[in-house]
XYZ file of N, CA and C in Angstrom:
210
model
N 4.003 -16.584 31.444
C 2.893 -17.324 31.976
C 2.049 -16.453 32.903
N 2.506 -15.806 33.402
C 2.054 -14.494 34.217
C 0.879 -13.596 33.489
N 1.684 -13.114 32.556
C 0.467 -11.594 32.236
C 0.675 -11.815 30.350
N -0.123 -12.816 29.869
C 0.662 -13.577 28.291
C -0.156 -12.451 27.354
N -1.088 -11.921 27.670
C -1.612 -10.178 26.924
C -0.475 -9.401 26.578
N 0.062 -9.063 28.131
C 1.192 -8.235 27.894
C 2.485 -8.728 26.845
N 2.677 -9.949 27.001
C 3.660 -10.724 26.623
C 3.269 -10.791 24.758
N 1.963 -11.025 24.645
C 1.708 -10.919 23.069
C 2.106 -9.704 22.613
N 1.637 -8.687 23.511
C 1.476 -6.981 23.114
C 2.904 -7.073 22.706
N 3.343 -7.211 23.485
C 5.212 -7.136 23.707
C 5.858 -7.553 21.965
N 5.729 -9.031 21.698
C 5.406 -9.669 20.742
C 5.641 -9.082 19.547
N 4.419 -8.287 19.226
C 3.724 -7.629 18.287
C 4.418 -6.608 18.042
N 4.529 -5.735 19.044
C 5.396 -4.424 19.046
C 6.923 -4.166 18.497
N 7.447 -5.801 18.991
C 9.099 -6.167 18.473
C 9.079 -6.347 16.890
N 7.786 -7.462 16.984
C 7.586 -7.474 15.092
C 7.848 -6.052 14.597
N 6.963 -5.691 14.731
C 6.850 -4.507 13.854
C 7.917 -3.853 14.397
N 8.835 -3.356 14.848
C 9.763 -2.818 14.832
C 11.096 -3.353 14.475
N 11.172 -4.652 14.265
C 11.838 -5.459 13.381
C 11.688 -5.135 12.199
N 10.434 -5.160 11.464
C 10.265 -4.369 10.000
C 10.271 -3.656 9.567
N 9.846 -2.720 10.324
C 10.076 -1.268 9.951
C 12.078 -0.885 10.193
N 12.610 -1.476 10.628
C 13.871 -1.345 11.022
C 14.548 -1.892 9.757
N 14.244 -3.150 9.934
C 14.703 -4.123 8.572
C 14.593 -3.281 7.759
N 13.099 -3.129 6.792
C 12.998 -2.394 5.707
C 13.760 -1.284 5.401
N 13.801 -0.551 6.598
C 14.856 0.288 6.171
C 16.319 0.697 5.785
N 16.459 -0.479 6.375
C 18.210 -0.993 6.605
C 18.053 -1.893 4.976
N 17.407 -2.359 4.317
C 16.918 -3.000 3.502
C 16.814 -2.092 2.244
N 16.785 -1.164 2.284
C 16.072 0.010 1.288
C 17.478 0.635 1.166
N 17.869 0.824 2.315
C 19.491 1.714 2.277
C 20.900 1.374 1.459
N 20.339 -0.346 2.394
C 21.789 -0.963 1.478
C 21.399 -1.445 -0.285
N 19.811 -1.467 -0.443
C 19.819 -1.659 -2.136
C 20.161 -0.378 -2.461
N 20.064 1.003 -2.202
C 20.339 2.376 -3.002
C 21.738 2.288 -2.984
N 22.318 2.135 -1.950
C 23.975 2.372 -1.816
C 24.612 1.106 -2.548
N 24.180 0.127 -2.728
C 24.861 -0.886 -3.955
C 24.064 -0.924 -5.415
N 23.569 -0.007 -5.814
C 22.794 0.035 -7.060
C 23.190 0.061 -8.118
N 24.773 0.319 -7.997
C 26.026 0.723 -9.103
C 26.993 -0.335 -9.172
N 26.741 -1.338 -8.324
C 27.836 -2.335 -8.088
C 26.713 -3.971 -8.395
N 25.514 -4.017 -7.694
C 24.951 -4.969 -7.697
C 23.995 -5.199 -8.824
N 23.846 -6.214 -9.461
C 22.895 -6.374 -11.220
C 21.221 -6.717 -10.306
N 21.531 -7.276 -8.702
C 19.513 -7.286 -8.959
C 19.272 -6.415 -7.184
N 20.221 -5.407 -7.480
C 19.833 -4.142 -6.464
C 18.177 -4.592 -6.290
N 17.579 -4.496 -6.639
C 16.196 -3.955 -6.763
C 15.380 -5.378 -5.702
N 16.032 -6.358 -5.956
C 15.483 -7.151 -5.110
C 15.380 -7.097 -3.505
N 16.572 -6.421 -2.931
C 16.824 -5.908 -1.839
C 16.163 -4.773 -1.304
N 15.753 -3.814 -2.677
C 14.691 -2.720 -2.446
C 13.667 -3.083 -2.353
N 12.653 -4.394 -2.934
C 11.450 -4.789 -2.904
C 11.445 -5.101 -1.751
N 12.489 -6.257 -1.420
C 12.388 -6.776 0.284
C 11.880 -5.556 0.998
N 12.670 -4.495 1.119
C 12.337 -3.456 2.366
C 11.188 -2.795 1.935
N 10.506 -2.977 0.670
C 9.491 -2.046 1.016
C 8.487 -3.081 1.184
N 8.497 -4.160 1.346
C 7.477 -5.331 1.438
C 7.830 -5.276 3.254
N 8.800 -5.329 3.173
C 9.324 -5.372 5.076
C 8.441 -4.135 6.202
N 8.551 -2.784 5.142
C 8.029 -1.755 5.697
C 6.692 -2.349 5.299
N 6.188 -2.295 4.297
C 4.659 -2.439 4.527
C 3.804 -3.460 5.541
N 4.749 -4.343 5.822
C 4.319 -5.349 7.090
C 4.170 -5.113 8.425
N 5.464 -3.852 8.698
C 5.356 -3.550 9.604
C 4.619 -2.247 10.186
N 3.639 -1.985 8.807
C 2.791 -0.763 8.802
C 1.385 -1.355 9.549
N 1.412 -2.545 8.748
C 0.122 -3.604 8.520
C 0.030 -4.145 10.172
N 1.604 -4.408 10.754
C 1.323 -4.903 12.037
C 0.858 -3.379 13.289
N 1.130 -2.486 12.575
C 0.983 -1.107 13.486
C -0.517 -1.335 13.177
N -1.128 -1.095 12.629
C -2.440 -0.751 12.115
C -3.370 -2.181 12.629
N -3.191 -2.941 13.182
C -4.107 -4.115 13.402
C -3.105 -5.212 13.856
N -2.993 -4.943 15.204
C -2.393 -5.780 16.260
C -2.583 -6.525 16.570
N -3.987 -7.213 16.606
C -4.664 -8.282 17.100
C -4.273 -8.785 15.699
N -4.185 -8.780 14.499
C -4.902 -9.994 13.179
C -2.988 -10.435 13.332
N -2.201 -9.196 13.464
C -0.998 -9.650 13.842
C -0.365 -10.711 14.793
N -0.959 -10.545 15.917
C -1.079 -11.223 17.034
C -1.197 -12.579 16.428
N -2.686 -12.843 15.841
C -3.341 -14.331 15.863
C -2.173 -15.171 14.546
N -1.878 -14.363 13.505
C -1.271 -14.703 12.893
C 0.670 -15.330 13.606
N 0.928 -14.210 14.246
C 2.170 -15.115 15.015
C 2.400 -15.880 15.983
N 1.194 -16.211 16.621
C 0.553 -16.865 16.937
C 0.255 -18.472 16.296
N -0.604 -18.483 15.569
C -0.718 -19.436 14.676
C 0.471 -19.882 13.708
């Protein structure tokens, strides 16, 4: 309630480092079960859809913002 800029910024910054984290952790475990699991690949789409979100939230913070937000 104090300083809620900072608090969005804050926000925003966790997103995207949630995704970019995710995705990657996401990407790792579809390669390393690719021999065991029949829809590997779904787990690989997740992370690269995960990474690209959290590219999208690096690159335009504010449309990020209004969107988690809304």
């Amino acid at each position: 309630m104090i300083w809620p800029a900072l608090t969005l910024a804050a926000l925003v910054a966790l997103f995207a480092a949630y995704a970019l984290l995710g995705g990657a952790v996401s990407i790792i475990g579809a390669l390393q079960h690719r021999n065991t699991e029949s829809k590997w690949w779904l787990l690989l789409l997740l992370g690269v859809v995960s990474i690209i979100a959290g590219i999208v939230t690096i690159a335009n913070p504010g449309l990020t913002a209004l969107v988690l937000v809304l």
